[in-house]
Short mmCIF file of C-alpha atoms in Angstrom, two decimals:
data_model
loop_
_atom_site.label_atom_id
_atom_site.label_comp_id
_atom_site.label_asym_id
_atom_site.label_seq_id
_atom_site.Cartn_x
_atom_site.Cartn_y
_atom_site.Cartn_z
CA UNK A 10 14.69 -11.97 -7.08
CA UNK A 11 13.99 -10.52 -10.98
CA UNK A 12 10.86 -12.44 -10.79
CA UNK A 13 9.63 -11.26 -7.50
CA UNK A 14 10.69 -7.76 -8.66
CA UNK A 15 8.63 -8.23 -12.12
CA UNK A 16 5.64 -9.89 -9.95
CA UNK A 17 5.65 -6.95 -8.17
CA UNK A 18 5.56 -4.52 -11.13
CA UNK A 19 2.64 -6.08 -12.71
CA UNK A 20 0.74 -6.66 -8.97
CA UNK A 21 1.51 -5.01 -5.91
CA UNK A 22 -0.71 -6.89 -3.97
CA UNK A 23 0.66 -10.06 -5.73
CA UNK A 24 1.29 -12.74 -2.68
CA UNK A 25 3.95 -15.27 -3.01
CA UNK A 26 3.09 -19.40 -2.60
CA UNK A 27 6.62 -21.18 -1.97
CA UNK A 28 6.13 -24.51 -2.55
CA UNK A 29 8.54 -27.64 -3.00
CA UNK A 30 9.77 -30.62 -2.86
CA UNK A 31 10.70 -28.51 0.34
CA UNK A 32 11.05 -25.23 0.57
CA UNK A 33 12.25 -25.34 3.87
CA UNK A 34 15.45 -27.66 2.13
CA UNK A 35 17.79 -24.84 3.06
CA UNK A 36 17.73 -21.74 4.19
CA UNK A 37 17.26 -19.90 0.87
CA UNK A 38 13.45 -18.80 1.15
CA UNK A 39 14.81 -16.94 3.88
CA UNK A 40 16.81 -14.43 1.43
CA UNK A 41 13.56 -14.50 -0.68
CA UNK A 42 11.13 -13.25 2.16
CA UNK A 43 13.40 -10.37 3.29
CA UNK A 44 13.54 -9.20 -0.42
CA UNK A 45 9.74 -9.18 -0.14
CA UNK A 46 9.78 -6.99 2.88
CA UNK A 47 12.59 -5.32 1.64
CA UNK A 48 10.34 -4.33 -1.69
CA UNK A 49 7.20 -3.47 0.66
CA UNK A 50 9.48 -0.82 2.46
CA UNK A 51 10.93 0.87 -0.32
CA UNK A 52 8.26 0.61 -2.97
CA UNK A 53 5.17 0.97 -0.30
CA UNK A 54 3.74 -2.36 -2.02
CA UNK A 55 1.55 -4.77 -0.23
CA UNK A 56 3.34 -7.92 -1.35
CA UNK A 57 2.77 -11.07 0.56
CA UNK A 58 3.87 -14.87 1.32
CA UNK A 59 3.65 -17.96 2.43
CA UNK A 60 4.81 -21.67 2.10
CA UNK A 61 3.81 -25.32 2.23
CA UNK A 62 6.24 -27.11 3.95
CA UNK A 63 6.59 -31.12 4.93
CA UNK A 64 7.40 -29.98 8.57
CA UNK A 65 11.08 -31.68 8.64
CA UNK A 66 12.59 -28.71 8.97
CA UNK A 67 10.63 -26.12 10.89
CA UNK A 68 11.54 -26.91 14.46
CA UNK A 69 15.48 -26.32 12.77
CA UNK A 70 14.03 -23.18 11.36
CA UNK A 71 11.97 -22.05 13.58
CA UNK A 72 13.02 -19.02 14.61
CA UNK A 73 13.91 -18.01 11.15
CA UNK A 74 10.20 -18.43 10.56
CA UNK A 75 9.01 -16.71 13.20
CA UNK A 76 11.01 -13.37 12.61
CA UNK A 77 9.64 -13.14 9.13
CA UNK A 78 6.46 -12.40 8.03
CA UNK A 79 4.66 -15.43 6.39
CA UNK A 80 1.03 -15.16 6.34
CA UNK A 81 0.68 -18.73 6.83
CA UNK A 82 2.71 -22.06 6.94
CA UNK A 83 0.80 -24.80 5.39
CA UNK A 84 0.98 -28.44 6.27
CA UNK A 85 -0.53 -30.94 4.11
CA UNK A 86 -2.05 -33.74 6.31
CA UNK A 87 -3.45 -37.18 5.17
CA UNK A 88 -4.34 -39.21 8.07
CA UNK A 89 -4.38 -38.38 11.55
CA UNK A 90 -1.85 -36.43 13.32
CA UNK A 91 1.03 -36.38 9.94
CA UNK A 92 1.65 -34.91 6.76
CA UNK A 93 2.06 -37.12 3.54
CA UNK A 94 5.87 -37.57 4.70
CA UNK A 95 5.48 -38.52 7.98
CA UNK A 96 8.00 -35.10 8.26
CA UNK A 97 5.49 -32.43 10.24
CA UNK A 98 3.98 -34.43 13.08
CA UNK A 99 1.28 -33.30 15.75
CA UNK A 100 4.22 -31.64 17.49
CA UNK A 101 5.24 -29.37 14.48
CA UNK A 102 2.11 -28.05 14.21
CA UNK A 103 1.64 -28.02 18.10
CA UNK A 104 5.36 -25.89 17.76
CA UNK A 105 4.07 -23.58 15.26
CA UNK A 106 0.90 -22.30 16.83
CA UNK A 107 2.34 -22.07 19.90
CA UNK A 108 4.74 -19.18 18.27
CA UNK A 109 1.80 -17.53 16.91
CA UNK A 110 2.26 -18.48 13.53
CA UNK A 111 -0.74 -18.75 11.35
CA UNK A 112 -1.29 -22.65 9.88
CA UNK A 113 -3.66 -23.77 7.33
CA UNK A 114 -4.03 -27.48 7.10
CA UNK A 115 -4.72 -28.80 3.68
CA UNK A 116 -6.46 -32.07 3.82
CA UNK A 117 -6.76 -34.14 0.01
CA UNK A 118 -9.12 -36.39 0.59
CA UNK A 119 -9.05 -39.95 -0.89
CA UNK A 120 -11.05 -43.48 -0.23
CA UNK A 121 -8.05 -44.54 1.91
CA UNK A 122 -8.92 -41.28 4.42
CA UNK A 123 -11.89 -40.08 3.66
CA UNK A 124 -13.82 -41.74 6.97
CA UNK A 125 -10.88 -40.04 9.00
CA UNK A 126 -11.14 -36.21 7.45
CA UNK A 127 -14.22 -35.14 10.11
CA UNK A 128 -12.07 -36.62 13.00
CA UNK A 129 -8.88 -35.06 11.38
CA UNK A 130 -10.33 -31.56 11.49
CA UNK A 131 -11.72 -32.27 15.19
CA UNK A 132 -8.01 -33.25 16.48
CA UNK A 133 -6.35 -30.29 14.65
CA UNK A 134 -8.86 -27.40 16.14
CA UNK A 135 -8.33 -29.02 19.51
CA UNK A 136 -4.50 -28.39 18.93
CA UNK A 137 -5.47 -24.82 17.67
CA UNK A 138 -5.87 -25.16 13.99
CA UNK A 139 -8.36 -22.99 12.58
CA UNK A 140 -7.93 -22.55 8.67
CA UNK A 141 -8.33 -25.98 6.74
CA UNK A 142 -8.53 -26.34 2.62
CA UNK A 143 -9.80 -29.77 1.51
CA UNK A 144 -10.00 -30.69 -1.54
CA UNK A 145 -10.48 -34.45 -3.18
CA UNK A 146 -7.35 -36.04 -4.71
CA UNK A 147 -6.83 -35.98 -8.83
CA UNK A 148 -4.73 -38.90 -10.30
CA UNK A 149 -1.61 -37.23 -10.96
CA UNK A 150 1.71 -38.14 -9.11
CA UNK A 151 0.80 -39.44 -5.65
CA UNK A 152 -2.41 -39.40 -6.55
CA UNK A 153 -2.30 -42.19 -9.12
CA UNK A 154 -1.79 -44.73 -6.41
CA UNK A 155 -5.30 -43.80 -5.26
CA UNK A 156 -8.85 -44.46 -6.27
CA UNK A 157 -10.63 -41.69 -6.49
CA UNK A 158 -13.98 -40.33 -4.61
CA UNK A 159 -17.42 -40.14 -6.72
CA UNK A 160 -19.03 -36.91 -6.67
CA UNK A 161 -22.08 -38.28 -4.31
CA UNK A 162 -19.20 -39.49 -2.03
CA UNK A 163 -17.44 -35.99 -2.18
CA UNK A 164 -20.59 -34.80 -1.79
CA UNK A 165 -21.73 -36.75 1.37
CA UNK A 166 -18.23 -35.57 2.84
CA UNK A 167 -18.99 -31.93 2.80
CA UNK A 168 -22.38 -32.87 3.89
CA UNK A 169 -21.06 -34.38 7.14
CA UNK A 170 -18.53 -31.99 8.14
CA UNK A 171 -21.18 -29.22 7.71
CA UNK A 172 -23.67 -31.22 10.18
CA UNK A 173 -20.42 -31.47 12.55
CA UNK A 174 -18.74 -28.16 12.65
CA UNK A 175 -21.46 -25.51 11.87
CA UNK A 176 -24.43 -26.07 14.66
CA UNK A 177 -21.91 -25.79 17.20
CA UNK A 178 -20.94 -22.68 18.94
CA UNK A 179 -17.50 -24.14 20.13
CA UNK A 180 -16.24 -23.95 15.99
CA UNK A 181 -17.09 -19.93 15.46
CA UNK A 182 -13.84 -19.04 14.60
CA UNK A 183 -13.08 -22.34 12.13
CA UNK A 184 -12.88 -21.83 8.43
CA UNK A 185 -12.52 -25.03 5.94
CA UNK A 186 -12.20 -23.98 2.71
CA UNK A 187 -14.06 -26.31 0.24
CA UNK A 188 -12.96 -27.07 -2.96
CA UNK A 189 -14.87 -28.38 -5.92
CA UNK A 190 -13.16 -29.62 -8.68
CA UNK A 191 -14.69 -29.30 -12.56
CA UNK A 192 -15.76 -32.89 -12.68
CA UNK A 193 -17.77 -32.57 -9.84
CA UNK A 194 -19.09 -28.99 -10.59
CA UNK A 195 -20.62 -29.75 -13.54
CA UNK A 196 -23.01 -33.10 -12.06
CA UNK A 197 -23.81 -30.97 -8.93
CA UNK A 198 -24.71 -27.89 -11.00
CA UNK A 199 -26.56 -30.40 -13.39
CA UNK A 200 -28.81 -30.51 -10.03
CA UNK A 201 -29.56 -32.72 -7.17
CA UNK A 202 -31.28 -32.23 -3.48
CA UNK A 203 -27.64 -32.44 -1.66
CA UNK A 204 -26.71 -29.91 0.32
CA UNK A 205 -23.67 -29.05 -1.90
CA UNK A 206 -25.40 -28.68 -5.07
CA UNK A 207 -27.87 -25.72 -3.00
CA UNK A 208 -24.96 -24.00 -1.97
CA UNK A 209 -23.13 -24.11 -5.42
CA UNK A 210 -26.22 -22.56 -6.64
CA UNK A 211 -26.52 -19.84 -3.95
CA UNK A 212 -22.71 -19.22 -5.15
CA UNK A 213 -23.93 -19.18 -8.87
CA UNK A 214 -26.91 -16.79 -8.34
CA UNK A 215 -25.25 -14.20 -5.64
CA UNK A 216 -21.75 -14.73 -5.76
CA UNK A 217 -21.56 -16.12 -2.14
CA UNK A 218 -18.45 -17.94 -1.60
CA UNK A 219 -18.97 -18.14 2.31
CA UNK A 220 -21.58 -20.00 4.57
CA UNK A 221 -22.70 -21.20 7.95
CA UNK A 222 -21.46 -18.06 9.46
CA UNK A 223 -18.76 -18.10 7.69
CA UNK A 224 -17.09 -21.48 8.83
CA UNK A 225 -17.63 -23.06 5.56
CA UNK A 226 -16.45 -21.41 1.94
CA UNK A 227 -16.90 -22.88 -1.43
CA UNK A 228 -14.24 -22.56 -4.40
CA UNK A 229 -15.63 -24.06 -7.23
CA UNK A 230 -13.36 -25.18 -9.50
CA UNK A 231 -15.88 -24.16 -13.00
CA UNK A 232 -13.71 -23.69 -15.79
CA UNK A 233 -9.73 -23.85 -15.68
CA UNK A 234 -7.82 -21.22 -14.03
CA UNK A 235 -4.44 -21.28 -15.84
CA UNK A 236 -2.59 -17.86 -16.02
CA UNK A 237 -5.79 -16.54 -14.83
CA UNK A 238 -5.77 -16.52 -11.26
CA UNK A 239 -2.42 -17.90 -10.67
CA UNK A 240 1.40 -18.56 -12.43
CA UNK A 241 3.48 -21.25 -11.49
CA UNK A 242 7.50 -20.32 -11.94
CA UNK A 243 10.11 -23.23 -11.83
CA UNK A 244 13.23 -22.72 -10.48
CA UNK A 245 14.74 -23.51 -14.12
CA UNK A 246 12.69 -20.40 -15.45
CA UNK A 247 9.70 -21.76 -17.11
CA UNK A 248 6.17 -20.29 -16.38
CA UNK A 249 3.56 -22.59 -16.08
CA UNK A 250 -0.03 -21.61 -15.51
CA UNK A 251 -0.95 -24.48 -13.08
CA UNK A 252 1.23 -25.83 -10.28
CA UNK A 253 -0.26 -29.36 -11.28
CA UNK A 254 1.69 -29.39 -15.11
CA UNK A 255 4.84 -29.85 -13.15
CA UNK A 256 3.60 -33.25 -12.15
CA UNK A 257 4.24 -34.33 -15.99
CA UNK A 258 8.21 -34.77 -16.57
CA UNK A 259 7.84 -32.48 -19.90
CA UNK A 260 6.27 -29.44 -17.91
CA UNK A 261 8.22 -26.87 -20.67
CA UNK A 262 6.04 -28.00 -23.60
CA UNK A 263 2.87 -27.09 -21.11
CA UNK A 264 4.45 -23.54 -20.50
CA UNK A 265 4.55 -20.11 -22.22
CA UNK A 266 8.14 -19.69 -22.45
CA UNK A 267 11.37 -20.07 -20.58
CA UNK A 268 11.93 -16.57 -18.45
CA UNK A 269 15.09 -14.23 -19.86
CA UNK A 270 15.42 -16.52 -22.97
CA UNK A 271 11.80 -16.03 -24.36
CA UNK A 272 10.47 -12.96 -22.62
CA UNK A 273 10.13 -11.26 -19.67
CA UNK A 274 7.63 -12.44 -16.45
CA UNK A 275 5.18 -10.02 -18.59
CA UNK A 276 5.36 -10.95 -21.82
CA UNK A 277 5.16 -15.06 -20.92
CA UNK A 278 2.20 -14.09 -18.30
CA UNK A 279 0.54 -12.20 -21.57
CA UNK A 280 1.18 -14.93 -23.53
CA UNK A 281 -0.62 -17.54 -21.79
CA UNK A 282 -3.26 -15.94 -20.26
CA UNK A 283 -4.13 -15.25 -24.46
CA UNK A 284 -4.01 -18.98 -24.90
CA UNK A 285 -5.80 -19.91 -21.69
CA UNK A 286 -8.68 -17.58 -22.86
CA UNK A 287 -9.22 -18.89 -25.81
CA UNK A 288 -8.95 -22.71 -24.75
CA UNK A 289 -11.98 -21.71 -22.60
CA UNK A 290 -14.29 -19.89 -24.98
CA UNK A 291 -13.77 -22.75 -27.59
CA UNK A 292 -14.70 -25.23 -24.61
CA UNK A 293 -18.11 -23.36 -23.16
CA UNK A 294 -21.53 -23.82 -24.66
CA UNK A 295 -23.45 -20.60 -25.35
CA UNK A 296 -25.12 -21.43 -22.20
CA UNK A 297 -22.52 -22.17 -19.80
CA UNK A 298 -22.19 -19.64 -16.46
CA UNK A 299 -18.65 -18.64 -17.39
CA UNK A 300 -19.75 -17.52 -20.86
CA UNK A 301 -22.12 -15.03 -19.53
CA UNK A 302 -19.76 -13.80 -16.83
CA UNK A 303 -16.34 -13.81 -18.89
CA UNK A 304 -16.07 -10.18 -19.59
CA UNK A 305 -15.67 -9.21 -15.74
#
């Protein structure tokens, strides 16, 4: 609750990821979303939330859900019709929007799936999925177990679902947000005729994030966004500046300090946001995109 109430200090617009294991373990998040809304009415702050959740638990607390005020529930889904622990089934998500409650699907896409994503988005709208965020897998935890795709292969995979879902008048209100990691940023912005690389470069010139009316919108991943666009707490205090560090078992030496013993929420964010700024300027050439830009 003292970080939420710090968050909220330094961002009243600040929204809240809860993410796991499972945050849907017990029935603690519960007490954490009413402190939100419990903020939003007494300080008039715009504070949001959501989680990620495995699914085990939702049709147990479903109603719990369902009288809060999550923005979204999202279920991470790696082959057809089940999350990566078999937990949140075709049914939970069936459950879920037919309560009205808003689901994103994330979809990491790997060699093992990666035929199966297009058909995986199809199935999912049918059941009344709209927002989907796919990204490609990176060899950490899970991950390491998995080859993963080229850049022409991640490319060819945003090339078919954009030949599938945007022509079509039945997909107006789907959104799949695209995401394109560094080490595939870099050889599409290097230049190609792919579809991908003229869209990244319609994002680089105007600032575009969103195309094909909207159904398709690209989050390039082109320089690191530690403490920059996001914080990471652990539930042992230390703040982290990417969610991804706590996949390495000594996550403290990757953070800015351990909350109440070395600083306040402000002072760590501070603190790291100084050292992720000035990992990036010693990285970028005089003629990368972000130097140019890195004032605003």
């Amino acid at each position: 609750k003292q970080v939420i109430s710090e968050a909220a200090e330094l961002n009243p617009n600040m929204n809240f990821h809860f993410s796991g294991k499972e945050p849907l373990f017990d029935d603690k998040i519960f007490i954490l979303a009413d402190y939100i809304d419990e903020l939003n009415s007494k300080l008039g702050t715009k504070l949001t939330y959501d989680m990620v959740t495995n699914g085990i638990n939702v049709q147990k607390y479903l109603l719990d859900i369902k009288s809060r005020h999550f923005i979204r529930v999202d279920l991470s889904v790696d082959y057809e019709g089940c999350t990566r622990s078999f937990g949140g089934t075709e049914d939970v998500i069936r459950t879920l929007v037919s309560e009205s409650i808003p689901v994103h699907c994330f979809i990491v896409a790997h060699n093992d799936n990666i035929s199966e994503v297009c058909s995986m988005v199809h199935n999912l709208y049918d059941i009344g999925v709209k927002n989907f965020f796919i990204k490609d897998v990176i060899n950490i935890g899970h991950g390491t177990k998995m080859s993963l795709l080229t850049t022409s292969q991640y490319s060819a995979l945003y090339d078919e679902l954009v030949n599938e879902f945007s022509f079509d008048d039945g997909f107006k209100d789907l959104e799949i947000i695209y995401y394109v990691k560094g080490r595939h940023f870099w050889k599409l912005h290097d230049g190609d005729d792919s579809r991908l690389s003229e869209d990244l470069e319609t994002w680089r010139i105007s600032g575009e994030e969103s195309f094909y009316d909207g159904r398709f919108v690209l989050r390039p991943e082109y320089t690191c966004s530690r403490y920059l666009s996001q914080i990471s707490v652990t539930p042992d205090g230390y703040v982290l500046g990417c969610g991804t560090e706590l996949a390495n078992p000594k996550y403290p030496d990757f953070s800015s300090g351990r909350l109440f013993s070395d600083g306040d929420l402000k002072t760590l964010l501070s603190s790291g946001r100084k050292s992720a700024i000035s990992s990036i300027e010693k990285s970028m050439c005089r003629n990368n995109y972000v130097c140019f830009h890195k004032n605003s």
